[in-house]
PDB file of C-alpha atoms in Angstrom:
ATOM      1  CA  MET P   1    -183.848 -36.541 -52.685  1.00 50.00           C
ATOM      2  CA  ILE P   2    -183.801 -37.499 -49.015  1.00 49.00           C
ATOM      3  CA  PRO P   3    -185.109 -34.661 -46.814  1.00 45.00           C
ATOM      4  CA  ALA P   4    -182.787 -35.360 -43.899  1.00 49.00           C
ATOM      5  CA  PRO P   5    -179.558 -33.679 -42.864  1.00 50.00           C
ATOM      6  CA  ALA P   6    -176.108 -35.240 -42.893  1.00 53.00           C
ATOM      7  CA  PRO P   7    -173.627 -33.950 -40.294  1.00 53.00           C
ATOM      8  CA  PRO P   8    -171.273 -31.565 -42.122  1.00 53.00           C
ATOM      9  CA  ASP P   9    -168.183 -33.263 -40.689  1.00 58.00           C
ATOM     10  CA  SER P  10    -169.204 -36.777 -41.745  1.00 76.00           C
ATOM     11  CA  LYS P  11    -168.724 -38.823 -44.889  1.00 80.00           C
ATOM     12  CA  PRO P  12    -171.296 -41.359 -46.108  1.00 84.00           C
ATOM     13  CA  PRO P  13    -169.882 -44.864 -45.591  1.00 87.00           C
ATOM     14  CA  GLY P  14    -168.346 -46.592 -48.605  1.00 91.00           C
ATOM     15  CA  THR P  15    -167.876 -43.384 -50.566  1.00 94.00           C
ATOM     16  CA  LEU P  16    -165.119 -41.358 -52.163  1.00 94.00           C
ATOM     17  CA  PRO P  17    -165.157 -37.541 -52.089  1.00 94.00           C
ATOM     18  CA  LEU P  18    -165.280 -36.031 -55.584  1.00 95.00           C
ATOM     19  CA  PHE P  19    -165.322 -32.278 -55.053  1.00 96.00           C
ATOM     20  CA  THR P  20    -166.919 -29.453 -53.092  1.00 96.00           C
ATOM     21  CA  PHE P  21    -168.998 -26.699 -54.714  1.00 96.00           C
ATOM     22  CA  ARG P  22    -170.492 -23.785 -52.804  1.00 94.00           C
ATOM     23  CA  GLY P  23    -169.962 -25.651 -49.561  1.00 93.00           C
ATOM     24  CA  ILE P  24    -171.724 -28.797 -50.813  1.00 96.00           C
ATOM     25  CA  ARG P  25    -169.546 -31.897 -50.791  1.00 96.00           C
ATOM     26  CA  VAL P  26    -170.172 -34.468 -53.516  1.00 96.00           C
ATOM     27  CA  PHE P  27    -169.439 -38.148 -52.838  1.00 97.00           C
ATOM     28  CA  LEU P  28    -169.429 -41.215 -55.068  1.00 96.00           C
ATOM     29  CA  HIS P  29    -170.344 -44.644 -53.683  1.00 96.00           C
ATOM     30  CA  TRP P  30    -167.949 -47.462 -54.544  1.00 94.00           C
ATOM     31  CA  SER P  31    -170.760 -49.577 -56.037  1.00 93.00           C
ATOM     32  CA  TRP P  32    -171.251 -46.967 -58.756  1.00 93.00           C
ATOM     33  CA  ALA P  33    -168.134 -48.166 -60.592  1.00 91.00           C
ATOM     34  CA  ILE P  34    -169.244 -51.818 -60.542  1.00 92.00           C
ATOM     35  CA  VAL P  35    -172.713 -51.031 -61.870  1.00 90.00           C
ATOM     36  CA  ALA P  36    -171.173 -48.648 -64.411  1.00 92.00           C
ATOM     37  CA  VAL P  37    -169.103 -51.452 -65.949  1.00 91.00           C
ATOM     38  CA  TRP P  38    -172.182 -53.705 -66.090  1.00 89.00           C
ATOM     39  CA  GLN P  39    -174.464 -51.037 -67.570  1.00 87.00           C
ATOM     40  CA  ILE P  40    -171.903 -49.929 -70.147  1.00 90.00           C
ATOM     41  CA  GLN P  41    -171.350 -53.500 -71.283  1.00 87.00           C
ATOM     42  CA  MET P  42    -175.118 -54.087 -71.480  1.00 83.00           C
ATOM     43  CA  GLY P  43    -175.497 -51.026 -73.697  1.00 78.00           C
ATOM     44  CA  ARG P  44    -172.763 -51.919 -76.178  1.00 83.00           C
ATOM     45  CA  GLY P  45    -173.656 -51.991 -79.857  1.00 85.00           C
ATOM     46  CA  LEU P  46    -175.097 -48.536 -80.444  1.00 89.00           C
ATOM     47  CA  TYR P  47    -171.774 -46.829 -81.057  1.00 92.00           C
ATOM     48  CA  SER P  48    -168.642 -47.519 -83.042  1.00 90.00           C
ATOM     49  CA  ASN P  49    -166.461 -47.033 -79.949  1.00 91.00           C
ATOM     50  CA  ILE P  50    -166.999 -47.853 -76.282  1.00 93.00           C
ATOM     51  CA  ALA P  51    -165.895 -44.312 -75.390  1.00 94.00           C
ATOM     52  CA  TRP P  52    -169.336 -43.126 -76.458  1.00 95.00           C
ATOM     53  CA  ASP P  53    -171.020 -45.645 -74.147  1.00 94.00           C
ATOM     54  CA  ILE P  54    -168.871 -44.409 -71.285  1.00 95.00           C
ATOM     55  CA  GLY P  55    -169.727 -40.832 -72.215  1.00 96.00           C
ATOM     56  CA  VAL P  56    -173.461 -41.564 -72.066  1.00 95.00           C
ATOM     57  CA  TYR P  57    -173.191 -43.114 -68.606  1.00 95.00           C
ATOM     58  CA  VAL P  58    -171.079 -40.286 -67.228  1.00 96.00           C
ATOM     59  CA  SER P  59    -173.410 -37.731 -68.826  1.00 97.00           C
ATOM     60  CA  LEU P  60    -176.392 -39.421 -67.172  1.00 96.00           C
ATOM     61  CA  PHE P  61    -174.876 -38.842 -63.758  1.00 96.00           C
ATOM     62  CA  ALA P  62    -173.862 -35.304 -64.670  1.00 97.00           C
ATOM     63  CA  ILE P  63    -177.564 -34.622 -65.312  1.00 98.00           C
ATOM     64  CA  VAL P  64    -178.456 -36.358 -62.035  1.00 97.00           C
ATOM     65  CA  LEU P  65    -175.892 -34.221 -60.214  1.00 97.00           C
ATOM     66  CA  LEU P  66    -177.385 -31.008 -61.624  1.00 98.00           C
ATOM     67  CA  HIS P  67    -180.796 -32.268 -60.471  1.00 98.00           C
ATOM     68  CA  GLU P  68    -179.496 -32.787 -56.927  1.00 97.00           C
ATOM     69  CA  PHE P  69    -177.826 -29.376 -56.865  1.00 98.00           C
ATOM     70  CA  GLY P  70    -181.254 -27.982 -57.760  1.00 97.00           C
ATOM     71  CA  HIS P  71    -182.639 -29.539 -54.561  1.00 97.00           C
ATOM     72  CA  ALA P  72    -179.708 -28.283 -52.504  1.00 97.00           C
ATOM     73  CA  PHE P  73    -179.690 -24.676 -53.706  1.00 97.00           C
ATOM     74  CA  ALA P  74    -183.483 -24.355 -53.473  1.00 97.00           C
ATOM     75  CA  THR P  75    -183.375 -25.665 -49.919  1.00 97.00           C
ATOM     76  CA  ARG P  76    -180.772 -23.080 -48.997  1.00 97.00           C
ATOM     77  CA  GLN P  77    -182.857 -20.381 -50.675  1.00 96.00           C
ATOM     78  CA  VAL P  78    -185.743 -20.997 -48.256  1.00 96.00           C
ATOM     79  CA  GLY P  79    -183.492 -21.006 -45.200  1.00 95.00           C
ATOM     80  CA  GLY P  80    -182.687 -24.709 -45.003  1.00 95.00           C
ATOM     81  CA  THR P  81    -179.363 -26.504 -44.977  1.00 95.00           C
ATOM     82  CA  ALA P  82    -177.723 -28.621 -47.673  1.00 95.00           C
ATOM     83  CA  ASP P  83    -174.248 -30.009 -47.105  1.00 93.00           C
ATOM     84  CA  GLN P  84    -173.817 -33.221 -49.089  1.00 95.00           C
ATOM     85  CA  ILE P  85    -174.790 -34.984 -52.296  1.00 96.00           C
ATOM     86  CA  LEU P  86    -174.262 -38.695 -52.835  1.00 96.00           C
ATOM     87  CA  LEU P  87    -174.100 -40.354 -56.247  1.00 96.00           C
ATOM     88  CA  TRP P  88    -174.786 -44.081 -56.287  1.00 94.00           C
ATOM     89  CA  PRO P  89    -175.998 -46.613 -58.884  1.00 92.00           C
ATOM     90  CA  PHE P  90    -179.664 -45.658 -58.471  1.00 90.00           C
ATOM     91  CA  GLY P  91    -179.157 -41.935 -58.958  1.00 92.00           C
ATOM     92  CA  GLY P  92    -178.433 -39.209 -56.462  1.00 95.00           C
ATOM     93  CA  ILE P  93    -179.320 -38.220 -52.918  1.00 94.00           C
ATOM     94  CA  ALA P  94    -179.264 -34.617 -51.727  1.00 95.00           C
ATOM     95  CA  TYR P  95    -178.909 -34.532 -47.951  1.00 94.00           C
ATOM     96  CA  VAL P  96    -180.960 -31.500 -46.979  1.00 95.00           C
ATOM     97  CA  LYS P  97    -183.023 -30.118 -44.127  1.00 94.00           C
ATOM     98  CA  THR P  98    -185.831 -27.797 -45.115  1.00 94.00           C
ATOM     99  CA  PRO P  99    -187.708 -25.505 -42.722  1.00 94.00           C
ATOM    100  CA  PRO P 100    -190.914 -27.195 -41.462  1.00 93.00           C
ATOM    101  CA  ARG P 101    -193.189 -25.246 -43.804  1.00 96.00           C
ATOM    102  CA  PRO P 102    -195.094 -26.767 -46.760  1.00 96.00           C
ATOM    103  CA  GLY P 103    -194.045 -23.996 -49.167  1.00 96.00           C
ATOM    104  CA  ALA P 104    -190.361 -24.327 -48.311  1.00 97.00           C
ATOM    105  CA  TYR P 105    -190.563 -28.108 -48.523  1.00 97.00           C
ATOM    106  CA  LEU P 106    -192.331 -27.979 -51.906  1.00 97.00           C
ATOM    107  CA  TRP P 107    -189.766 -25.631 -53.415  1.00 97.00           C
ATOM    108  CA  GLY P 108    -186.868 -27.723 -52.156  1.00 96.00           C
ATOM    109  CA  VAL P 109    -188.374 -30.839 -53.741  1.00 97.00           C
ATOM    110  CA  ALA P 110    -189.691 -29.351 -56.984  1.00 97.00           C
ATOM    111  CA  ALA P 111    -186.449 -27.565 -57.861  1.00 97.00           C
ATOM    112  CA  GLY P 112    -184.774 -30.865 -58.787  1.00 96.00           C
ATOM    113  CA  PRO P 113    -187.216 -31.825 -61.581  1.00 97.00           C
ATOM    114  CA  LEU P 114    -187.310 -28.180 -62.660  1.00 97.00           C
ATOM    115  CA  VAL P 115    -183.613 -28.440 -63.518  1.00 98.00           C
ATOM    116  CA  ASN P 116    -184.466 -31.267 -65.923  1.00 98.00           C
ATOM    117  CA  VAL P 117    -187.339 -29.229 -67.356  1.00 98.00           C
ATOM    118  CA  VAL P 118    -184.917 -26.352 -68.055  1.00 98.00           C
ATOM    119  CA  LEU P 119    -182.488 -28.792 -69.687  1.00 98.00           C
ATOM    120  CA  TRP P 120    -185.216 -30.320 -71.880  1.00 98.00           C
ATOM    121  CA  PRO P 121    -185.247 -27.624 -74.652  1.00 98.00           C
ATOM    122  CA  VAL P 122    -181.437 -27.544 -74.625  1.00 98.00           C
ATOM    123  CA  PHE P 123    -181.166 -31.271 -75.340  1.00 98.00           C
ATOM    124  CA  TYR P 124    -184.072 -31.041 -77.773  1.00 98.00           C
ATOM    125  CA  PHE P 125    -182.290 -28.344 -79.778  1.00 98.00           C
ATOM    126  CA  LEU P 126    -178.978 -30.232 -79.834  1.00 98.00           C
ATOM    127  CA  ALA P 127    -180.575 -33.532 -80.899  1.00 97.00           C
ATOM    128  CA  SER P 128    -182.776 -31.796 -83.485  1.00 97.00           C
ATOM    129  CA  GLN P 129    -179.671 -30.881 -85.473  1.00 96.00           C
ATOM    130  CA  TYR P 130    -179.588 -34.539 -86.562  1.00 96.00           C
ATOM    131  CA  VAL P 131    -183.019 -36.122 -85.949  1.00 96.00           C
ATOM    132  CA  ASP P 132    -186.561 -35.330 -84.879  1.00 97.00           C
ATOM    133  CA  PRO P 133    -186.122 -35.997 -81.131  1.00 97.00           C
ATOM    134  CA  LEU P 134    -189.804 -36.893 -80.653  1.00 96.00           C
ATOM    135  CA  ASP P 135    -189.936 -39.472 -83.457  1.00 96.00           C
ATOM    136  CA  VAL P 136    -188.867 -42.303 -81.168  1.00 95.00           C
ATOM    137  CA  SER P 137    -189.717 -45.273 -83.385  1.00 95.00           C
ATOM    138  CA  GLN P 138    -187.952 -43.828 -86.429  1.00 95.00           C
ATOM    139  CA  ASN P 139    -184.892 -42.876 -84.412  1.00 95.00           C
ATOM    140  CA  TRP P 140    -184.586 -46.329 -82.842  1.00 94.00           C
ATOM    141  CA  ARG P 141    -184.839 -47.867 -86.310  1.00 94.00           C
ATOM    142  CA  LEU P 142    -182.000 -45.641 -87.539  1.00 94.00           C
ATOM    143  CA  VAL P 143    -179.930 -46.402 -84.441  1.00 92.00           C
ATOM    144  CA  ARG P 144    -180.317 -50.166 -84.898  1.00 90.00           C
ATOM    145  CA  LEU P 145    -179.347 -49.813 -88.553  1.00 90.00           C
ATOM    146  CA  HIS P 146    -176.296 -47.729 -87.551  1.00 90.00           C
ATOM    147  CA  ALA P 147    -177.555 -45.095 -89.975  1.00 93.00           C
ATOM    148  CA  LEU P 148    -176.703 -42.173 -87.692  1.00 94.00           C
ATOM    149  CA  PRO P 149    -173.315 -40.738 -86.710  1.00 95.00           C
ATOM    150  CA  ASP P 150    -172.237 -41.400 -83.133  1.00 96.00           C
ATOM    151  CA  ILE P 151    -172.717 -37.773 -82.106  1.00 97.00           C
ATOM    152  CA  ALA P 152    -176.352 -37.892 -83.259  1.00 97.00           C
ATOM    153  CA  VAL P 153    -177.059 -41.048 -81.250  1.00 96.00           C
ATOM    154  CA  TYR P 154    -175.324 -39.557 -78.226  1.00 97.00           C
ATOM    155  CA  LEU P 155    -177.304 -36.304 -78.294  1.00 98.00           C
ATOM    156  CA  TRP P 156    -180.585 -38.108 -78.853  1.00 97.00           C
ATOM    157  CA  GLU P 157    -179.815 -40.470 -75.960  1.00 96.00           C
ATOM    158  CA  LEU P 158    -179.188 -37.491 -73.675  1.00 97.00           C
ATOM    159  CA  PHE P 159    -182.533 -36.018 -74.732  1.00 98.00           C
ATOM    160  CA  MET P 160    -184.302 -39.318 -74.005  1.00 97.00           C
ATOM    161  CA  ILE P 161    -182.508 -39.776 -70.682  1.00 96.00           C
ATOM    162  CA  ASN P 162    -183.437 -36.302 -69.483  1.00 97.00           C
ATOM    163  CA  THR P 163    -187.045 -36.784 -70.611  1.00 97.00           C
ATOM    164  CA  ALA P 164    -187.235 -40.123 -68.796  1.00 95.00           C
ATOM    165  CA  LEU P 165    -185.861 -38.519 -65.627  1.00 95.00           C
ATOM    166  CA  ILE P 166    -188.594 -35.875 -65.726  1.00 96.00           C
ATOM    167  CA  VAL P 167    -191.344 -38.470 -66.095  1.00 94.00           C
ATOM    168  CA  PHE P 168    -189.924 -40.958 -63.608  1.00 91.00           C
ATOM    169  CA  ASN P 169    -189.147 -38.402 -60.916  1.00 93.00           C
ATOM    170  CA  LEU P 170    -192.658 -36.956 -61.074  1.00 93.00           C
ATOM    171  CA  LEU P 171    -194.394 -40.294 -60.500  1.00 92.00           C
ATOM    172  CA  PRO P 172    -196.212 -39.971 -57.135  1.00 92.00           C
ATOM    173  CA  ILE P 173    -194.238 -42.855 -55.633  1.00 91.00           C
ATOM    174  CA  TYR P 174    -192.647 -41.951 -52.319  1.00 91.00           C
ATOM    175  CA  PRO P 175    -189.769 -41.157 -51.781  1.00 90.00           C
ATOM    176  CA  MET P 176    -189.374 -40.034 -55.394  1.00 93.00           C
ATOM    177  CA  ASP P 177    -189.804 -36.319 -56.027  1.00 96.00           C
ATOM    178  CA  GLY P 178    -193.353 -36.836 -57.264  1.00 96.00           C
ATOM    179  CA  GLY P 179    -194.314 -38.566 -54.017  1.00 96.00           C
ATOM    180  CA  GLN P 180    -192.728 -35.794 -51.992  1.00 96.00           C
ATOM    181  CA  ILE P 181    -194.460 -33.113 -54.076  1.00 97.00           C
ATOM    182  CA  LEU P 182    -197.746 -34.885 -53.290  1.00 97.00           C
ATOM    183  CA  ARG P 183    -196.830 -34.771 -49.624  1.00 97.00           C
ATOM    184  CA  GLY P 184    -196.003 -31.066 -49.841  1.00 97.00           C
ATOM    185  CA  LEU P 185    -199.352 -30.256 -51.457  1.00 97.00           C
ATOM    186  CA  LEU P 186    -201.276 -32.278 -48.854  1.00 97.00           C
ATOM    187  CA  TRP P 187    -199.270 -30.647 -46.077  1.00 97.00           C
ATOM    188  CA  TYR P 188    -201.205 -27.380 -46.494  1.00 96.00           C
ATOM    189  CA  LYS P 189    -204.442 -29.059 -45.367  1.00 95.00           C
ATOM    190  CA  LEU P 190    -203.394 -32.152 -43.442  1.00 95.00           C
ATOM    191  CA  GLY P 191    -200.159 -31.214 -41.684  1.00 95.00           C
ATOM    192  CA  GLY P 192    -196.664 -32.614 -42.125  1.00 93.00           C
ATOM    193  CA  LEU P 193    -197.065 -36.059 -40.557  1.00 95.00           C
ATOM    194  CA  ARG P 194    -200.443 -37.063 -41.990  1.00 96.00           C
ATOM    195  CA  SER P 195    -199.459 -35.840 -45.447  1.00 97.00           C
ATOM    196  CA  MET P 196    -196.331 -38.006 -45.330  1.00 97.00           C
ATOM    197  CA  TYR P 197    -198.403 -40.999 -44.230  1.00 97.00           C
ATOM    198  CA  ILE P 198    -200.787 -40.593 -47.177  1.00 97.00           C
ATOM    199  CA  ALA P 199    -197.931 -40.005 -49.636  1.00 97.00           C
ATOM    200  CA  ALA P 200    -196.166 -43.146 -48.388  1.00 97.00           C
ATOM    201  CA  TRP P 201    -199.321 -45.253 -48.782  1.00 97.00           C
ATOM    202  CA  THR P 202    -199.896 -43.804 -52.250  1.00 97.00           C
ATOM    203  CA  GLY P 203    -196.328 -44.675 -53.175  1.00 95.00           C
ATOM    204  CA  LEU P 204    -196.692 -48.192 -51.793  1.00 95.00           C
ATOM    205  CA  ILE P 205    -199.878 -48.878 -53.769  1.00 96.00           C
ATOM    206  CA  LEU P 206    -198.765 -47.296 -57.041  1.00 94.00           C
ATOM    207  CA  GLY P 207    -195.298 -48.778 -56.716  1.00 91.00           C
ATOM    208  CA  GLY P 208    -196.817 -52.205 -56.147  1.00 92.00           C
ATOM    209  CA  LEU P 209    -199.001 -51.873 -59.246  1.00 91.00           C
ATOM    210  CA  PHE P 210    -196.024 -50.674 -61.286  1.00 87.00           C
ATOM    211  CA  THR P 211    -193.970 -53.629 -60.034  1.00 86.00           C
ATOM    212  CA  LEU P 212    -196.749 -56.050 -60.980  1.00 87.00           C
ATOM    213  CA  TYR P 213    -196.939 -54.537 -64.464  1.00 85.00           C
ATOM    214  CA  LEU P 214    -193.171 -54.774 -64.799  1.00 81.00           C
ATOM    215  CA  PHE P 215    -193.088 -58.461 -63.908  1.00 81.00           C
ATOM    216  CA  LEU P 216    -195.934 -59.251 -66.300  1.00 82.00           C
ATOM    217  CA  SER P 217    -194.181 -57.442 -69.154  1.00 78.00           C
ATOM    218  CA  PRO P 218    -191.624 -59.151 -71.402  1.00 74.00           C
ATOM    219  CA  GLY P 219    -187.992 -58.229 -71.007  1.00 68.00           C
ATOM    220  CA  ILE P 220    -188.097 -57.206 -67.357  1.00 67.00           C
ATOM    221  CA  SER P 221    -185.342 -54.798 -66.325  1.00 73.00           C
ATOM    222  CA  ILE P 222    -183.462 -56.079 -63.279  1.00 77.00           C
ATOM    223  CA  PHE P 223    -182.211 -52.559 -62.613  1.00 80.00           C
ATOM    224  CA  MET P 224    -185.748 -51.130 -62.619  1.00 82.00           C
ATOM    225  CA  ALA P 225    -186.996 -53.985 -60.439  1.00 82.00           C
ATOM    226  CA  LEU P 226    -184.312 -53.260 -57.840  1.00 86.00           C
ATOM    227  CA  MET P 227    -185.109 -49.558 -57.881  1.00 87.00           C
ATOM    228  CA  LEU P 228    -188.813 -50.248 -57.344  1.00 88.00           C
ATOM    229  CA  ALA P 229    -187.985 -52.627 -54.504  1.00 90.00           C
ATOM    230  CA  LEU P 230    -185.988 -49.881 -52.784  1.00 91.00           C
ATOM    231  CA  MET P 231    -188.827 -47.387 -53.191  1.00 92.00           C
ATOM    232  CA  LEU P 232    -191.413 -49.835 -51.858  1.00 94.00           C
ATOM    233  CA  HIS P 233    -189.184 -50.595 -48.890  1.00 95.00           C
ATOM    234  CA  GLN P 234    -188.746 -46.885 -48.157  1.00 94.00           C
ATOM    235  CA  SER P 235    -192.501 -46.280 -48.360  1.00 95.00           C
ATOM    236  CA  TRP P 236    -193.216 -49.185 -46.016  1.00 96.00           C
ATOM    237  CA  MET P 237    -190.559 -48.116 -43.515  1.00 96.00           C
ATOM    238  CA  THR P 238    -191.997 -44.586 -43.529  1.00 96.00           C
ATOM    239  CA  ILE P 239    -195.469 -45.946 -42.796  1.00 97.00           C
ATOM    240  CA  GLN P 240    -194.151 -48.115 -39.983  1.00 97.00           C
ATOM    241  CA  GLY P 241    -192.162 -45.231 -38.526  1.00 96.00           C
ATOM    242  CA  ILE P 242    -195.230 -42.962 -38.456  1.00 96.00           C
ATOM    243  CA  ARG P 243    -197.335 -45.698 -36.871  1.00 96.00           C
ATOM    244  CA  ALA P 244    -194.726 -46.175 -34.154  1.00 95.00           C
ATOM    245  CA  TRP P 245    -194.554 -42.431 -33.498  1.00 95.00           C
ATOM    246  CA  ARG P 246    -198.336 -42.163 -33.210  1.00 94.00           C
ATOM    247  CA  ALA P 247    -198.480 -45.139 -30.854  1.00 93.00           C
ATOM    248  CA  GLN P 248    -195.997 -43.392 -28.565  1.00 93.00           C
ATOM    249  CA  ASN P 249    -197.860 -40.083 -28.739  1.00 92.00           C
ATOM    250  CA  GLY P 250    -201.433 -41.088 -28.068  1.00 89.00           C
ATOM    251  CA  GLY P 251    -202.414 -41.530 -31.698  1.00 86.00           C
ATOM    252  CA  ARG P 252    -202.142 -37.831 -32.495  1.00 88.00           C
ATOM    253  CA  TRP P 253    -200.969 -36.473 -35.807  1.00 86.00           C
TER     254      TRP P 253
END
């Protein structure tokens, strides 16, 4: 989620319009298709037909889209504006503007992960018709042995994807939802600008440690490394932006 407005008459560059729902226009970046082909090919081997691999990838972004609509509708509920959602290879971006109040900001941010929390028992129930969704090691063994029907693998993958999105989004790494929730909580005591500064530094430090761990681990994910690089860059740019603002305003917060 990016807490910044997009002009309602504009279109993000390099995107295609998909549809409009409740006045919120959804766009797809052209790079999504390229990364989709790569990711689908990388994931081949779990299913008997590539259609299932395509279905998993499309379903992933359907979950992401629901997450972003959660941000958008919650922002509108507290009197803010939400006009556009962008889907791109690294997830989704809800272009919103929340009222400058910590409670409104927190609700607008937290509503996205809450959508995934609501979906969690749904996917758990569906996957549990075939496997124990929480028995990860046993399920992966069965998947590698092709001992499960395609529908079982698909439903269990959706459960795992949604669970991973909950965990990943709640990491306190700015500008992920977890980092912005941290900022919203600090806002009550420290104000909007100082809370963002602390959240950005927290994200930079934790993101750096996570990146170091990733590079020291075997089988590094290029996709995850790129995502972390983007988050670290965003945290650093936020810090630099706040420093510049303070320098121009006598060092005040």
